[in-house]
Coordinates of C-alpha atoms in Angstrom, one line a residue:
M728 CA 36.2 66.0 30.5
G729 CA 36.3 69.4 28.8
R730 CA 36.2 70.7 25.3
P731 CA 37.5 68.4 22.6
A732 CA 40.8 69.3 21.0
V733 CA 39.8 70.6 17.6
D734 CA 42.3 71.8 15.0
E735 CA 41.0 75.3 14.3
A736 CA 42.6 75.2 10.8
T737 CA 40.2 72.5 9.8
L738 CA 37.2 74.5 10.9
K739 CA 37.5 77.4 8.5
G740 CA 35.8 75.6 5.6
E741 CA 37.9 76.9 2.7
D742 CA 37.6 73.6 0.8
H743 CA 34.3 71.9 0.0
V744 CA 33.2 68.4 -0.9
Q745 CA 31.1 68.1 -4.0
A746 CA 28.3 65.6 -3.8
S747 CA 27.5 63.5 -6.9
T748 CA 24.0 65.0 -6.9
E749 CA 23.8 68.6 -7.9
F750 CA 22.3 71.1 -5.5
P751 CA 21.4 74.1 -7.7
Q752 CA 22.3 77.3 -5.9
S753 CA 19.6 79.8 -5.3
K754 CA 20.6 83.5 -5.4
E755 CA 18.1 84.3 -2.7
L756 CA 19.1 81.5 -0.4
S757 CA 22.9 82.1 -0.7
S758 CA 22.8 85.8 0.2
A759 CA 24.6 86.4 3.5
E760 CA 21.6 88.4 4.9
H761 CA 19.2 85.5 4.3
W762 CA 21.5 82.8 5.7
H763 CA 22.1 84.8 8.9
H764 CA 18.5 85.7 9.3
M765 CA 17.3 82.1 9.1
S766 CA 20.3 80.2 10.6
M767 CA 20.3 79.9 14.4
Q768 CA 17.2 82.2 14.4
L769 CA 16.1 81.2 17.9
L770 CA 19.4 80.0 19.5
R771 CA 21.4 81.9 22.0
P772 CA 22.9 85.1 20.5
E773 CA 26.3 84.2 22.0
L774 CA 26.5 81.3 19.5
Q775 CA 27.3 83.8 16.8
D776 CA 30.4 86.0 16.6
S777 CA 30.5 89.5 15.3
A778 CA 30.9 88.3 11.7
G779 CA 27.8 86.0 12.0
R780 CA 29.8 82.8 12.1
F781 CA 29.3 80.0 14.7
H782 CA 31.0 80.7 18.0
M783 CA 31.8 77.7 20.3
P784 CA 30.5 78.5 23.8
T785 CA 32.7 77.5 26.8
L786 CA 29.7 76.3 28.9
N787 CA 26.7 74.1 28.1
A788 CA 23.1 75.0 28.6
F789 CA 23.4 74.0 32.3
G790 CA 26.3 76.3 32.9
Q791 CA 28.8 73.5 33.0
A792 CA 31.7 72.3 30.8
F793 CA 30.7 70.2 27.8
R794 CA 31.0 66.4 28.2
A795 CA 31.9 66.8 31.8
Y796 CA 31.0 63.2 32.7
D797 CA 32.8 63.3 36.0
A798 CA 31.3 66.6 37.3
P799 CA 29.8 65.8 40.8
D800 CA 27.2 68.5 40.5
G801 CA 26.1 67.7 36.9
E802 CA 22.4 68.1 36.4
R803 CA 22.1 64.8 34.5
Q804 CA 25.2 63.0 35.7
A805 CA 23.6 60.1 37.7
G806 CA 21.4 59.0 34.8
V807 CA 24.2 59.4 32.3
E808 CA 26.5 57.2 34.4
D809 CA 23.8 54.5 34.7
L810 CA 23.4 54.5 31.0
Y811 CA 27.2 54.0 30.4
R812 CA 27.3 51.3 33.0
A813 CA 24.7 49.3 31.0
N814 CA 26.4 50.2 27.7
H815 CA 29.8 49.0 28.8
I816 CA 28.5 45.8 30.2
H817 CA 26.3 44.8 27.3
Q818 CA 28.2 46.1 24.3
T819 CA 30.3 43.1 23.3
F820 CA 31.5 41.8 19.9
A821 CA 28.7 39.2 20.0
F822 CA 26.1 41.7 21.0
G823 CA 27.0 43.9 18.0
Q824 CA 26.8 41.0 15.6
A825 CA 23.4 40.1 16.9
M826 CA 22.1 43.6 16.5
R827 CA 23.3 43.8 13.0
E828 CA 21.5 40.6 12.2
K829 CA 18.4 42.0 13.8
H830 CA 18.3 45.5 12.3
L831 CA 20.0 45.3 8.9
Q832 CA 17.3 43.3 7.0
F833 CA 15.6 46.6 5.7
N834 CA 12.5 44.7 4.8
K835 CA 9.8 46.1 7.0
G836 CA 8.8 49.5 5.6
L837 CA 9.8 52.9 4.3
M838 CA 9.7 56.4 5.8
S839 CA 10.6 59.9 4.5
I840 CA 13.4 61.9 6.0
W841 CA 11.2 64.6 7.5
E842 CA 8.8 62.0 9.0
C843 CA 11.7 60.3 10.6
C844 CA 12.9 63.7 12.1
E845 CA 9.4 64.3 13.5
L846 CA 9.4 60.8 15.1
L847 CA 12.5 61.8 17.1
N848 CA 10.4 64.5 18.7
E849 CA 9.4 61.8 21.1
C850 CA 13.0 60.7 22.0
V851 CA 15.5 62.1 24.5
D852 CA 19.1 60.9 24.6
D853 CA 19.9 59.7 28.1
S854 CA 23.6 59.5 27.4
D855 CA 24.0 63.3 26.8
P856 CA 25.0 65.4 29.8
D857 CA 24.6 68.6 27.7
L858 CA 21.1 68.4 26.4
E859 CA 17.6 67.3 27.6
E860 CA 15.6 68.5 24.6
P861 CA 13.9 66.2 22.1
Q862 CA 16.2 64.9 19.5
I863 CA 14.6 66.8 16.6
Q864 CA 15.9 70.0 18.3
H865 CA 19.4 68.7 18.3
L866 CA 19.2 67.8 14.6
L867 CA 18.0 71.3 13.7
Q868 CA 20.5 73.1 16.1
T869 CA 23.3 71.1 14.5
A870 CA 22.2 71.8 10.9
E871 CA 21.5 75.5 11.6
A872 CA 25.0 75.9 13.1
I873 CA 26.6 74.3 10.0
R874 CA 24.7 76.7 7.8
L875 CA 26.4 79.7 9.5
D876 CA 29.9 78.5 8.7
H877 CA 29.3 76.5 5.5
P878 CA 26.5 78.3 3.6
D879 CA 27.4 76.8 0.3
D880 CA 27.9 73.2 1.4
E881 CA 24.3 72.0 1.3
W882 CA 25.2 68.4 1.6
F883 CA 26.8 69.3 4.9
H884 CA 23.5 70.9 6.1
L885 CA 21.7 67.7 5.2
V886 CA 24.3 65.7 7.2
G887 CA 23.5 67.9 10.2
L888 CA 19.8 67.1 9.8
I889 CA 20.1 63.4 9.4
H890 CA 23.2 62.4 11.5
D891 CA 21.2 61.1 14.5
L892 CA 18.2 59.7 12.7
G893 CA 19.4 56.2 13.7
K894 CA 18.1 57.0 17.2
V895 CA 14.6 56.1 15.9
L896 CA 15.6 52.6 17.2
L897 CA 14.5 53.9 20.6
H898 CA 10.9 54.3 19.3
P899 CA 8.3 51.6 20.0
L900 CA 7.7 51.4 16.2
F901 CA 11.3 50.2 15.9
G902 CA 11.2 47.8 18.8
A903 CA 12.0 50.3 21.6
E904 CA 15.6 49.2 22.0
P905 CA 17.2 50.1 25.3
Q906 CA 19.2 53.3 25.4
Y907 CA 22.5 51.4 25.9
A908 CA 21.9 49.8 22.5
V909 CA 21.3 53.0 20.6
V910 CA 23.0 56.1 22.1
G911 CA 26.3 57.0 23.8
D912 CA 29.9 57.2 22.6
T913 CA 30.9 54.4 20.3
F914 CA 34.1 52.4 20.3
P915 CA 35.7 49.4 18.5
V916 CA 34.9 45.9 19.7
G917 CA 37.2 43.0 19.0
C918 CA 40.2 44.7 20.6
A919 CA 41.1 46.3 23.9
F920 CA 38.9 49.0 25.3
D921 CA 41.0 52.2 25.4
P922 CA 41.1 54.3 28.7
A923 CA 40.0 57.3 26.7
I924 CA 36.5 55.9 26.3
V925 CA 34.0 57.7 28.6
H926 CA 33.7 55.8 31.9
A927 CA 36.2 53.2 30.7
E928 CA 36.4 51.8 34.3
L929 CA 33.0 50.3 33.8
F930 CA 34.3 47.8 31.2
Q931 CA 35.5 45.6 34.0
E932 CA 32.2 43.7 33.8
N933 CA 32.2 43.4 30.0
P934 CA 32.9 39.7 29.1
D935 CA 35.2 40.8 26.2
S936 CA 37.6 42.3 28.8
Q937 CA 38.3 38.7 29.9
N938 CA 38.7 37.3 26.4
S939 CA 42.4 37.1 25.4
K940 CA 41.4 37.3 21.7
F941 CA 39.8 40.7 22.2
S942 CA 42.0 42.2 25.0
T943 CA 45.1 43.3 23.0
K944 CA 45.7 46.6 21.3
L945 CA 45.0 45.2 17.8
G946 CA 42.8 42.3 18.9
I947 CA 41.4 40.8 15.7
Y948 CA 42.5 43.7 13.5
E949 CA 45.7 44.7 11.6
E950 CA 47.6 47.9 11.9
N951 CA 46.2 50.6 9.6
C952 CA 43.6 48.2 8.3
G953 CA 41.1 51.0 7.9
L954 CA 38.0 51.8 10.1
D955 CA 35.8 50.2 7.5
K956 CA 37.2 46.8 8.5
V957 CA 36.7 47.5 12.2
F958 CA 33.5 46.5 14.0
M959 CA 32.2 49.4 16.2
S960 CA 29.9 49.0 19.2
W961 CA 26.3 49.0 18.0
G962 CA 24.3 52.2 18.0
H963 CA 22.5 54.8 15.9
D964 CA 25.7 55.8 14.0
E965 CA 26.2 52.4 12.5
Y966 CA 22.5 51.9 11.8
M967 CA 22.2 55.2 10.0
Y968 CA 25.3 54.5 8.0
Q969 CA 24.0 51.2 6.9
V970 CA 20.6 52.7 5.9
M971 CA 22.5 55.2 3.7
K972 CA 24.5 52.4 2.0
K973 CA 21.4 50.3 1.5
N974 CA 19.8 53.2 -0.3
N975 CA 22.8 53.9 -2.5
T976 CA 23.3 57.4 -1.1
T977 CA 24.4 60.1 -3.5
L978 CA 26.0 62.0 -0.6
P979 CA 29.8 62.2 -0.7
P980 CA 32.1 59.7 1.2
A981 CA 32.8 62.3 3.8
A982 CA 29.1 62.4 4.7
L983 CA 29.1 58.6 5.4
F984 CA 32.2 58.9 7.5
V985 CA 30.8 61.7 9.6
I986 CA 27.6 59.8 10.3
R987 CA 29.3 56.5 11.0
Y988 CA 31.9 57.9 13.4
H989 CA 30.4 61.1 14.9
S990 CA 30.0 59.4 18.3
F991 CA 33.5 57.9 18.3
Y992 CA 34.8 60.5 20.7
A993 CA 37.8 58.4 21.9
M994 CA 39.2 58.9 18.4
H995 CA 38.3 62.5 17.6
Q996 CA 38.7 63.9 21.1
A997 CA 41.6 61.9 22.5
G998 CA 43.3 60.4 19.3
A999 CA 42.7 56.8 20.4
Y1000 CA 42.6 53.9 17.9
K1001 CA 44.3 56.0 15.1
H1002 CA 46.6 53.0 14.6
L1003 CA 43.6 51.3 12.9
M1004 CA 43.0 54.2 10.4
N1005 CA 44.2 54.2 6.8
D1006 CA 44.9 57.2 4.5
S1007 CA 41.3 57.4 3.4
D1008 CA 40.1 57.6 7.0
H1009 CA 42.6 60.5 7.7
E1010 CA 41.2 62.4 4.7
S1011 CA 37.6 62.1 5.8
F1012 CA 38.6 62.8 9.4
R1013 CA 39.0 66.5 8.6
W1014 CA 35.3 66.7 8.0
L1015 CA 34.5 64.8 11.2
E1016 CA 36.5 67.4 13.2
R1017 CA 34.5 70.2 11.6
F1018 CA 31.2 68.4 12.2
N1019 CA 32.1 67.8 15.9
K1020 CA 32.2 71.6 16.5
F1021 CA 28.6 72.0 15.4
D1022 CA 27.3 68.7 16.8
L1023 CA 28.5 69.4 20.3
Y1024 CA 28.6 73.1 20.9
S1025 CA 25.2 74.1 19.3
K1026 CA 23.2 72.3 22.0
S1027 CA 20.8 74.8 23.7
K1028 CA 17.7 74.9 25.8
V1029 CA 16.3 77.5 23.5
C1030 CA 14.5 75.6 20.7
V1031 CA 14.6 76.1 17.0
D1032 CA 11.2 77.0 15.4
V1033 CA 10.6 73.8 13.5
E1034 CA 8.0 75.2 11.2
A1035 CA 10.2 78.2 10.3
V1036 CA 13.1 76.1 9.1
K1037 CA 11.1 73.1 7.8
P1038 CA 10.7 74.6 4.2
Y1039 CA 14.4 74.9 3.8
Y1040 CA 15.3 71.4 4.8
Q1041 CA 12.4 70.0 2.7
S1042 CA 13.8 71.9 -0.2
L1043 CA 17.2 70.1 0.2
I1044 CA 15.4 66.8 0.3
Q1045 CA 13.3 67.7 -2.7
K1046 CA 16.3 68.6 -4.8
V1047 CA 17.4 65.0 -4.9
Q1048 CA 13.9 63.4 -4.8
S1049 CA 12.7 61.5 -7.9
P1050 CA 9.4 62.9 -9.3
Q1051 CA 8.4 59.3 -10.1
T1052 CA 8.3 58.3 -6.5
S1053 CA 5.1 58.4 -4.4
S1054 CA 5.1 60.9 -1.6
L1055 CA 4.3 58.1 0.7
F1056 CA 7.6 56.3 -0.2
Y1057 CA 5.9 53.0 0.6
K1058 CA 5.9 50.9 -2.6
T1059 CA 9.6 50.3 -3.2
I1060 CA 13.0 51.1 -1.8
S1061 CA 14.4 54.0 -3.6
H1062 CA 17.8 54.1 -5.2
D1063 CA 18.5 57.4 -3.5
F1064 CA 19.0 57.8 0.3
T1065 CA 17.7 61.3 0.3
Q1066 CA 14.4 60.2 -1.1
S1067 CA 13.3 57.7 1.6
L1068 CA 14.4 55.7 4.6
P1069 CA 13.7 52.0 5.1
V1070 CA 12.9 51.6 8.8
N1071 CA 12.2 48.7 11.1
F1072 CA 8.5 48.9 11.7
S1073 CA 5.9 46.5 10.6
A1074 CA 4.5 47.0 7.1
S1075 CA 1.0 46.7 8.7
S1076 CA 1.7 49.6 11.1
R1077 CA 0.6 53.1 10.2
N1078 CA 2.6 54.9 7.5
F1079 CA 4.2 58.1 8.9

């Protein structure tokens, strides 16, 4: 599979979404010189065009096409296929319901955003054929790429930073869920598996494939019902979306849509399942297309200097952080997502 079909008109960024929380603009931070000096400061030079905007490379860090799951000489292909085999066997409608019951209690502790990012320094996504770096690098590479093309959309920078934080489910403090239950492309359950899903041939062993209730185009859903009414395969996207909702996020609806569906490649690459979308989904989809450009094509073996960019991202978090809340974020669940994150580790465990 090659480069996703992205409508270039949606990537120019002329219109902006305004979050309900104000992000005061700093004259120093919004100067073009400063943005271009800080953004992508250690990534490959070819990821910027002559105007300093983000440029989509044609090959990944291994010299191959992006998302080339069927490449026989892919450096990570065997492991990636094994991951998807397990994913496509285990990700049933019943499995997703059980994981929601297990992980959406939000009653075991709290963690700050940056602490959560640092925890991902111990996690590598086995489903990704384009990257083998720790996940904190992917978060920063994505966010820094967004800053190049959207210097004034600070909410979008924050989305880049947090979009994959749900992958902490891989960490032992969260129960060390298997990779097939956390990463990989997501897809609707409760209806037929579309051929556009990566390694769709591996669904043959999924019990839902033999269930007549789930094996039609619409399955248990109605035409244009809206994706909010559709159950997706369980993973980090859904977990992070639910964390945001639980904390009454002040980020705009487009941010929630991007985080919830950024791994839904069958839809935003191949156009599958659009018969389930409603008008609101189509409106937010424009931002998902933009985000996909940065999420996929910013991946690099050259790492971002975490300490160099940390002050900027901490400043974004600080702008919407209540001064009344303890820096440990441990006593109470905040009303604001950007203040703290409830996470599934024991309250008796160490506080990060």
